[in-house]
Short mmCIF file of C-alpha atoms and ligand atoms in Angstrom, two decimals:
data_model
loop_
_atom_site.label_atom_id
_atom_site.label_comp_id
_atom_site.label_asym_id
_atom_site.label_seq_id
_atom_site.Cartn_x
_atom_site.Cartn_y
_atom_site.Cartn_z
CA UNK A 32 31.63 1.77 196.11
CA UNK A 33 29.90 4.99 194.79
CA UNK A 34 33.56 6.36 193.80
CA UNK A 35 34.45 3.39 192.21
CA UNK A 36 30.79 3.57 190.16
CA UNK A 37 31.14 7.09 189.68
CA UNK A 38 34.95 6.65 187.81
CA UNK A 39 33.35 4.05 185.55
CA UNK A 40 30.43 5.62 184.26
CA UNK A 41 32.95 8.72 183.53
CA UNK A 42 35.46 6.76 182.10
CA UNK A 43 36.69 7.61 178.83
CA UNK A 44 38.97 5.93 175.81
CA UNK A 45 40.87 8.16 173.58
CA UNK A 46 41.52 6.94 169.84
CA UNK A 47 44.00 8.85 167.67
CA UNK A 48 46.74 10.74 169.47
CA UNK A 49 47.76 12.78 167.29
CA UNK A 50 48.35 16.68 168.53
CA UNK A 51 44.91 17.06 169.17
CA UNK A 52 44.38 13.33 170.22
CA UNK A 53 46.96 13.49 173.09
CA UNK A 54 45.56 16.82 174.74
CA UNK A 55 42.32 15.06 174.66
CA UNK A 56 43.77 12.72 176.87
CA UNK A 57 45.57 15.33 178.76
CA UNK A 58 42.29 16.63 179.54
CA UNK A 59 40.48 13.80 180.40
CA UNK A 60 43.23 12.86 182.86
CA UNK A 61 43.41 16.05 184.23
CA UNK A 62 40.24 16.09 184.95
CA UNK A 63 40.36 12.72 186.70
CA UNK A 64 38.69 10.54 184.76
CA UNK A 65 39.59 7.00 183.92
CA UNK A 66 41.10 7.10 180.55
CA UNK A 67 42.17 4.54 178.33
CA UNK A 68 44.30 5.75 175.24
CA UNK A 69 44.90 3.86 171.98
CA UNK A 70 46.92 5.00 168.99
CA UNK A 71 48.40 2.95 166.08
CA UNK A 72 51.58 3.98 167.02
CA UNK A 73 51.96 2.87 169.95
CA UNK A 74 55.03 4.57 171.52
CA UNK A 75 52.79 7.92 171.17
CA UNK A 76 50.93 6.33 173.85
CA UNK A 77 53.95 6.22 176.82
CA UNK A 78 53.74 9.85 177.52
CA UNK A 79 50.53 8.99 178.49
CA UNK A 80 50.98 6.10 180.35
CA UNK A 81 53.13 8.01 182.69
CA UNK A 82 50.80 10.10 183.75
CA UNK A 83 48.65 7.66 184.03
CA UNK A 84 46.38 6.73 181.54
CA UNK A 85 45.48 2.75 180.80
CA UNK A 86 47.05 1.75 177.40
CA UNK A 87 44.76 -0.57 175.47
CA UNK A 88 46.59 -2.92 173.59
CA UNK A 89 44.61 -3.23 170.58
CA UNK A 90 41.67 -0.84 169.06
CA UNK A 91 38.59 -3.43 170.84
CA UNK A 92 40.49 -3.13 174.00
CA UNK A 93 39.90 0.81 173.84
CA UNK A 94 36.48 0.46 173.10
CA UNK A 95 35.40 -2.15 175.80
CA UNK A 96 37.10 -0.17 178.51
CA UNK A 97 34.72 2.96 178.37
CA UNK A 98 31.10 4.02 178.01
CA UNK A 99 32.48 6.45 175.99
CA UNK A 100 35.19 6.74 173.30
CA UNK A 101 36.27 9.89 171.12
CA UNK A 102 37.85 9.55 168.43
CA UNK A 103 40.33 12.07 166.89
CA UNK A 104 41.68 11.04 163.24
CA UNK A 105 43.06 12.98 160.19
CA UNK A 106 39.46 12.08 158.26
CA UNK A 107 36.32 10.95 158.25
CA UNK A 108 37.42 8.14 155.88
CA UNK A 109 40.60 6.83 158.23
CA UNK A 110 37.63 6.44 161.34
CA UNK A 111 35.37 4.53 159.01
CA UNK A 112 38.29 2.15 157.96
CA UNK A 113 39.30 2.13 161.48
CA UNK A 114 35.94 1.18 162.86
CA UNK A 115 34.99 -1.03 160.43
CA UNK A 116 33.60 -4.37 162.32
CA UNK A 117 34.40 -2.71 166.07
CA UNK A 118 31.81 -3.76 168.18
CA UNK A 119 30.84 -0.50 169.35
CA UNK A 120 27.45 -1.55 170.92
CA UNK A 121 26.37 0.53 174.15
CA UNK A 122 28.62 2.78 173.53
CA UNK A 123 29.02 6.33 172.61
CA UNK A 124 31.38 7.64 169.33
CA UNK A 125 32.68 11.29 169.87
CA UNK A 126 34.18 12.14 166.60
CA UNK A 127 36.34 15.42 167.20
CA UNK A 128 37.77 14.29 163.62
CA UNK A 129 37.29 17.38 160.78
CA UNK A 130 34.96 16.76 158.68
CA UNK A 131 31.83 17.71 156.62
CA UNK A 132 28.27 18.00 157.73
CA UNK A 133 27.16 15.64 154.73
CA UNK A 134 30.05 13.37 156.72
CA UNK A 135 28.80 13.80 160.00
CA UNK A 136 25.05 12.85 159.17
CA UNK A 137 26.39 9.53 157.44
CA UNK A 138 28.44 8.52 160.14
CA UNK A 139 25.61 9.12 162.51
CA UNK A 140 23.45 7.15 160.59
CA UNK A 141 25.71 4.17 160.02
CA UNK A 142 27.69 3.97 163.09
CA UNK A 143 25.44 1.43 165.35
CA UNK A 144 26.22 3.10 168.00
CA UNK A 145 25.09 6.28 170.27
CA UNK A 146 26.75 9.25 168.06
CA UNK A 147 28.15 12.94 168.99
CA UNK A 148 29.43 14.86 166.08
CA UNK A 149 32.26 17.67 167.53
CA UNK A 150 35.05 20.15 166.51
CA UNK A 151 38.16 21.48 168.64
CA UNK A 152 37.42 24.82 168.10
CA UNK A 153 40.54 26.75 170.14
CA UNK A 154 43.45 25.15 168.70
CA UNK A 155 45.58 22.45 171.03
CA UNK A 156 46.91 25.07 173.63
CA UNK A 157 43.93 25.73 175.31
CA UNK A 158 42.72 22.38 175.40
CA UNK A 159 41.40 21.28 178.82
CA UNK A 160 40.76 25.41 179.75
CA UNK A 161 37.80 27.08 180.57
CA UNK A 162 38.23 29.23 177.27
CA UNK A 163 38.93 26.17 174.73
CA UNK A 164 35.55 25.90 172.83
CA UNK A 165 34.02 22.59 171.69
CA UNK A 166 31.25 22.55 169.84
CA UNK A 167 29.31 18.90 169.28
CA UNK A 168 25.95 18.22 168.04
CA UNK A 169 23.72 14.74 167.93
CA UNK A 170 21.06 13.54 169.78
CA UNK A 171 20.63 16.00 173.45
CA UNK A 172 19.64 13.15 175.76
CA UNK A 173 23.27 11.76 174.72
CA UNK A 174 25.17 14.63 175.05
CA UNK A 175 23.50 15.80 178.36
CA UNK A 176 24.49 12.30 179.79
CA UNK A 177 28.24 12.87 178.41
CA UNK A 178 28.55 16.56 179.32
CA UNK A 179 29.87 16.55 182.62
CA UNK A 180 32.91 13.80 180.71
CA UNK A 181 33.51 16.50 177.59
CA UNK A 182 33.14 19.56 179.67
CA UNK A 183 36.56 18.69 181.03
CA UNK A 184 38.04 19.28 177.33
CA UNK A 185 36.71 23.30 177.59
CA UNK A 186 33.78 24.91 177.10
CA UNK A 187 31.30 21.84 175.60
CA UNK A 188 28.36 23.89 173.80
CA UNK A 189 25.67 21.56 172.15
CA UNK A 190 24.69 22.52 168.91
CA UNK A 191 21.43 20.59 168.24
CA UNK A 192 20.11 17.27 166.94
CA UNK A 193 21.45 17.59 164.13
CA UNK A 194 24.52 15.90 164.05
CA UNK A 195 25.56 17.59 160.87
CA UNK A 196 25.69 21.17 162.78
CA UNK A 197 29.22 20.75 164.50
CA UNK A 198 31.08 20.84 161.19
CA UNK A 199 29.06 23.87 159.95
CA UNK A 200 30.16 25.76 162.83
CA UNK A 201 33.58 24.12 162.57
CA UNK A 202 33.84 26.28 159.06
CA UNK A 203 31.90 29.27 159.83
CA UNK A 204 33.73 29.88 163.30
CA UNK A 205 36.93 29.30 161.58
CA UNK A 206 36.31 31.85 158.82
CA UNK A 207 34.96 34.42 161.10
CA UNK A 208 38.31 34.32 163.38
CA UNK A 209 39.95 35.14 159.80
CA UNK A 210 37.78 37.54 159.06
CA UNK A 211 38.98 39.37 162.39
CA UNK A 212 42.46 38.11 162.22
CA UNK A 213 42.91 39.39 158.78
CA UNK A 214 41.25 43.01 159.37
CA UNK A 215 43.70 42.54 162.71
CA UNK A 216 46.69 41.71 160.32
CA UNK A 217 45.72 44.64 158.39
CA UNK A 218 45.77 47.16 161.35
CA UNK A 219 49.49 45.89 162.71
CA UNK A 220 50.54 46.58 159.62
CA UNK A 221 49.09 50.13 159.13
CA UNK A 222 49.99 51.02 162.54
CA UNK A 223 53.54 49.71 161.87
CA UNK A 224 54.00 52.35 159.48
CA UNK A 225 53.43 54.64 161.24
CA UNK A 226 55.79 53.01 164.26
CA UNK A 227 53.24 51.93 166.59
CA UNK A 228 54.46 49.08 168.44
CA UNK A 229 52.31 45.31 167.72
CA UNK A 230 51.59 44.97 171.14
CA UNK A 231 50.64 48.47 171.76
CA UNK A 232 47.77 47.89 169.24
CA UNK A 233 47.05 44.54 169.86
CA UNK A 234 46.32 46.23 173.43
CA UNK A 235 43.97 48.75 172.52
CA UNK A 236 42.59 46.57 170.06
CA UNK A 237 41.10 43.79 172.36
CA UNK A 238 39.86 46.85 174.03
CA UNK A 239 37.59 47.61 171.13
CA UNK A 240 36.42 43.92 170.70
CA UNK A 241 33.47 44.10 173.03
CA UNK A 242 31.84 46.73 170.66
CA UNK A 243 32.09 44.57 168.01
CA UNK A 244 30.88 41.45 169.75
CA UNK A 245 28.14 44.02 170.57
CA UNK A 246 27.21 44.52 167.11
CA UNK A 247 27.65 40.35 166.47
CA UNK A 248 24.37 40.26 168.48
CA UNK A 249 22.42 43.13 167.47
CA UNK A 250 23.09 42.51 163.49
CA UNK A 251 21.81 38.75 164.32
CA UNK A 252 18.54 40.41 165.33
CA UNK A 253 18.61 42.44 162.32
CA UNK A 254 19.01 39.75 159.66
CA UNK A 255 16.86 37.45 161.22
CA UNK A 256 14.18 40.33 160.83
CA UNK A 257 14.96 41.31 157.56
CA UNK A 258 15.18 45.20 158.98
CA UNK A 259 18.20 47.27 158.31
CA UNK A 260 17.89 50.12 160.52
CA UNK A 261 20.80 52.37 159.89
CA UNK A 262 22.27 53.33 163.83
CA UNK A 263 25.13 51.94 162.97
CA UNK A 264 25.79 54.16 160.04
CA UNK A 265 24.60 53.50 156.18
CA UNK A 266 26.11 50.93 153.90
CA UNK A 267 27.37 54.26 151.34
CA UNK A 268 28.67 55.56 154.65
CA UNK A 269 30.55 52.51 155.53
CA UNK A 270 31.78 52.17 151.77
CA UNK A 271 33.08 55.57 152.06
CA UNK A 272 35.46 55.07 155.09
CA UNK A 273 36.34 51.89 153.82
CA UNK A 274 37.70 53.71 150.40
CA UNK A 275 39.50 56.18 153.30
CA UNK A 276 41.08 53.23 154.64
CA UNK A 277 42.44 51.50 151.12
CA UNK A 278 43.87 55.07 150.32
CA UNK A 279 45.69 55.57 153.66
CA UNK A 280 46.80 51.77 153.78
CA UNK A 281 48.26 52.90 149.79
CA UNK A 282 49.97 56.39 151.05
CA UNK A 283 51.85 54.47 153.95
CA UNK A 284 53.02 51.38 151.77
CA UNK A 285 50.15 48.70 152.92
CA UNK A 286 49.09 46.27 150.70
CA UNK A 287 45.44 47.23 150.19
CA UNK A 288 43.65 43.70 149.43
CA UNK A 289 41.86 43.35 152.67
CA UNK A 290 39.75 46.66 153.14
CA UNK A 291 39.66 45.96 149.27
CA UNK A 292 37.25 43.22 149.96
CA UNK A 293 35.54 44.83 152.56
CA UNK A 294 34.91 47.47 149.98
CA UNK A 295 33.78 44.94 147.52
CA UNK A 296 31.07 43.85 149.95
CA UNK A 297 30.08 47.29 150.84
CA UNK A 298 29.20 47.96 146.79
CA UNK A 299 27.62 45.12 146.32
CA UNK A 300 25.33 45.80 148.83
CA UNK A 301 24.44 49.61 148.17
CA UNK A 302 24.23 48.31 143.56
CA UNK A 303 21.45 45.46 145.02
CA UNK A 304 19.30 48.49 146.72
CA UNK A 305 20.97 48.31 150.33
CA UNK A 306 23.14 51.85 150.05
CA UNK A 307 20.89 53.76 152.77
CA UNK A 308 20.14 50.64 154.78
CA UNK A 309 22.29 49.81 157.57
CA UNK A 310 25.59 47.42 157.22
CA UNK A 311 24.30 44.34 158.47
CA UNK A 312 22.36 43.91 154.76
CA UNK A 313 26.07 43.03 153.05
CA UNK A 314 24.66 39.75 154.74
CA UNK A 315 22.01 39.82 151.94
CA UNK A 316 24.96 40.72 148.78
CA UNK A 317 26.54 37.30 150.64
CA UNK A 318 24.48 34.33 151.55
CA UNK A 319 21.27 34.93 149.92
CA UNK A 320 22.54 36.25 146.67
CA UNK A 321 19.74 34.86 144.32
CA UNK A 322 17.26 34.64 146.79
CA UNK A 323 16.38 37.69 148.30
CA UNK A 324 18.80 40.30 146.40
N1 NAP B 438 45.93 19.93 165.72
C1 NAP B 438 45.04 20.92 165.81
O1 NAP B 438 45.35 22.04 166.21
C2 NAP B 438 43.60 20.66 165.46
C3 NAP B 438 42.63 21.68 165.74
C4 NAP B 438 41.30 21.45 165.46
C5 NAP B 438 40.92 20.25 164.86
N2 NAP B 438 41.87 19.29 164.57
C6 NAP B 438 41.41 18.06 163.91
O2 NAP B 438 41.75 16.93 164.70
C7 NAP B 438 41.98 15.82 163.84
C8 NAP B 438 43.33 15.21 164.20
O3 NAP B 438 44.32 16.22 163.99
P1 NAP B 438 45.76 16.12 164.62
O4 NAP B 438 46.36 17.48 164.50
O5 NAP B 438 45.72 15.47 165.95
O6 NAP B 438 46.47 15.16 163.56
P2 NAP B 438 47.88 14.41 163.69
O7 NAP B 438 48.73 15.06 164.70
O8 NAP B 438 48.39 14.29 162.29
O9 NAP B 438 47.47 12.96 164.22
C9 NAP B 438 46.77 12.07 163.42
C10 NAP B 438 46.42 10.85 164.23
O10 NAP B 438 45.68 9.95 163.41
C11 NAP B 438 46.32 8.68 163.44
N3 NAP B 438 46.13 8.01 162.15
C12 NAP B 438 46.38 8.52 160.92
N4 NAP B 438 46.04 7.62 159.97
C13 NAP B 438 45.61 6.53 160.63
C14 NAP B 438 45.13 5.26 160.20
N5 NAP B 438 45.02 4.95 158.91
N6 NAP B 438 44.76 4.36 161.14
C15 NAP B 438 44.84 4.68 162.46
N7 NAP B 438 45.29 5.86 162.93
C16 NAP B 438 45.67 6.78 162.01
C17 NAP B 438 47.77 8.98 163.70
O11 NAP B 438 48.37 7.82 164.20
P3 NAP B 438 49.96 7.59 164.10
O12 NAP B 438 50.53 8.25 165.31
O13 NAP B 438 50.09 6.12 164.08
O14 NAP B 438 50.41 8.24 162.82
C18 NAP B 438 47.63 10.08 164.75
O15 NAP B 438 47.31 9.55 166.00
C19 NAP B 438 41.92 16.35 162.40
O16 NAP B 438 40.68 16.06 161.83
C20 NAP B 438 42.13 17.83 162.58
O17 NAP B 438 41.52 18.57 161.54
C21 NAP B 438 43.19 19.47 164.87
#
């Protein structure tokens, strides 16, 4: 009876199953929950059903069957078509659709419903792995109800209240791992011209990560002070090996754009006063342009 209590309460309906939609499912399934999938499509739905998720008919029929229903759609637009007039009363909307955070705080506020705002973080192959991240964000006393349902989809970090906060993070995660992809990029491509083998660097590179990671949390500390101190090595210093690294990237045949805008950075910094302060102030030539530099 307790089982049987247990596998409702966790039970969950996936809408959308698109390529992110259907490892949702996967997930959820895995996991062992009781999942009920719904697409418009239907035939998306059989591979599914065979391993043995519920099919709901219609879009209601998803909804009624769980406490709980994410949603995973190309826009914030197709879910509010989608859900307009769904009875979605005592449940709870997990919208793992991209979106904005001006989007997000709408939807929260319109949606008559409990309301978790979320992003797939780690792409569709990791989905349902420990190392998949999924940021959500919305009210806490919903999400730590929910968690032990979304924690089968990866690692489910909470954000905050604010249900706008997922889709900032969706952005600024997303253009940090191209920040390090694109200096990564870079560095095959140096070290290719000089014959080192991709996966030789790639190697030695993920070596190297955990000192940068390092530095992730140490420059937090500094910008949230407002102190520069220079350990790390001076902005002019920085701006310096940086030039090394466009000339080298030049004398071996590598296009030169990407230390080229590291560069950039790196003088804007030391012209607004920061040359002698440590790097983490190129934070200050960034975000807070007209405010503080
Ligand atoms: N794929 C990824 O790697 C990834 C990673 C992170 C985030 N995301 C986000 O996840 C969301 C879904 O992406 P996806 O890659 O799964 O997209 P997708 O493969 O294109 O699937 C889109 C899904 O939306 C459904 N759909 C589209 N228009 C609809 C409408 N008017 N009414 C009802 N259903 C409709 C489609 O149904 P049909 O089958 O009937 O067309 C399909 O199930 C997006 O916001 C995307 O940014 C995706």
């Amino acid at each position: 009876m307790f089982e049987n209590e247990e596998r409702e309460r966790s039970a969950v309906s996936v809408v959308g199953l698109g390529q992110m939609g259907a490892r949702l499912a996967q997930a959820f399934l895995a996991a062992g929950h009781r999942t009920t999938v719904w697409n418009r499509t239907p035939a998306k739905a059989e591979a599914l059903a065979a391993r043995g998720a519920a099919r709901a008919d219609t879009l209601a029929g998803a909804i009624a069957a769980s406490p709980l229903v994410v949603v995973c759609l190309p826009d914030y637009g197709v879910v509010t078509d989608l859900l307009a007039g769904a009875d979605l009363r005592g449940r709870v909307l997990v919208n793992l659709t991209s979106g904005t955070p001006q989007e997000a705080r709408r939807m929260a506020g319109g949606i008559g419903a409990g309301y978790l705002d979320g992003a797939a973080m780690s792409g569709t192959r990791l989905v349902g792995r420990p190392e998949a991240l999924f940021v959500f964000s919305g009210d806490p006393d919903v999400f730590a109800t929910h968690r032990p349902v979304l924690r089968s989809l990866g690692q489910a970090v909470h954000l905050g209240a604010d249900p706008g906060l997922a889709a900032v993070y969706d952005t600024a995660l997303f253009g940090l791992a191209w920040g390090a992809l694109a200096g990564f990029h870079h560095a095959v491509a140096l070290t290719g011209a000089e014959g080192v083998a991709p996966e030789e660097f790639a190697a030695v590179a993920t070596g190297h990560m955990p000192f940068v990671t390092s530095l992730m949390t140490e420059h937090a500390r500094q910008v949230a002070k407002g102190e520069y101190p220079d350990d790390d090595g001076t902005v002019e210093v920085h701006a310096a090996a940086m030039e090394h690294l466009v000339h080298t990237s030049a004398a071996l045949g590598v296009r030169t754009d990407v230390p080229e805008l590291v560069k950039a950075l790196l003088d804007r910094a030391a012209a607004a006063g920061h040359g002698a302060d440590g790097i983490a102030s190129v934070v200050e030539a960034i975000g807070n342009a007209t405010a503080r530099v």
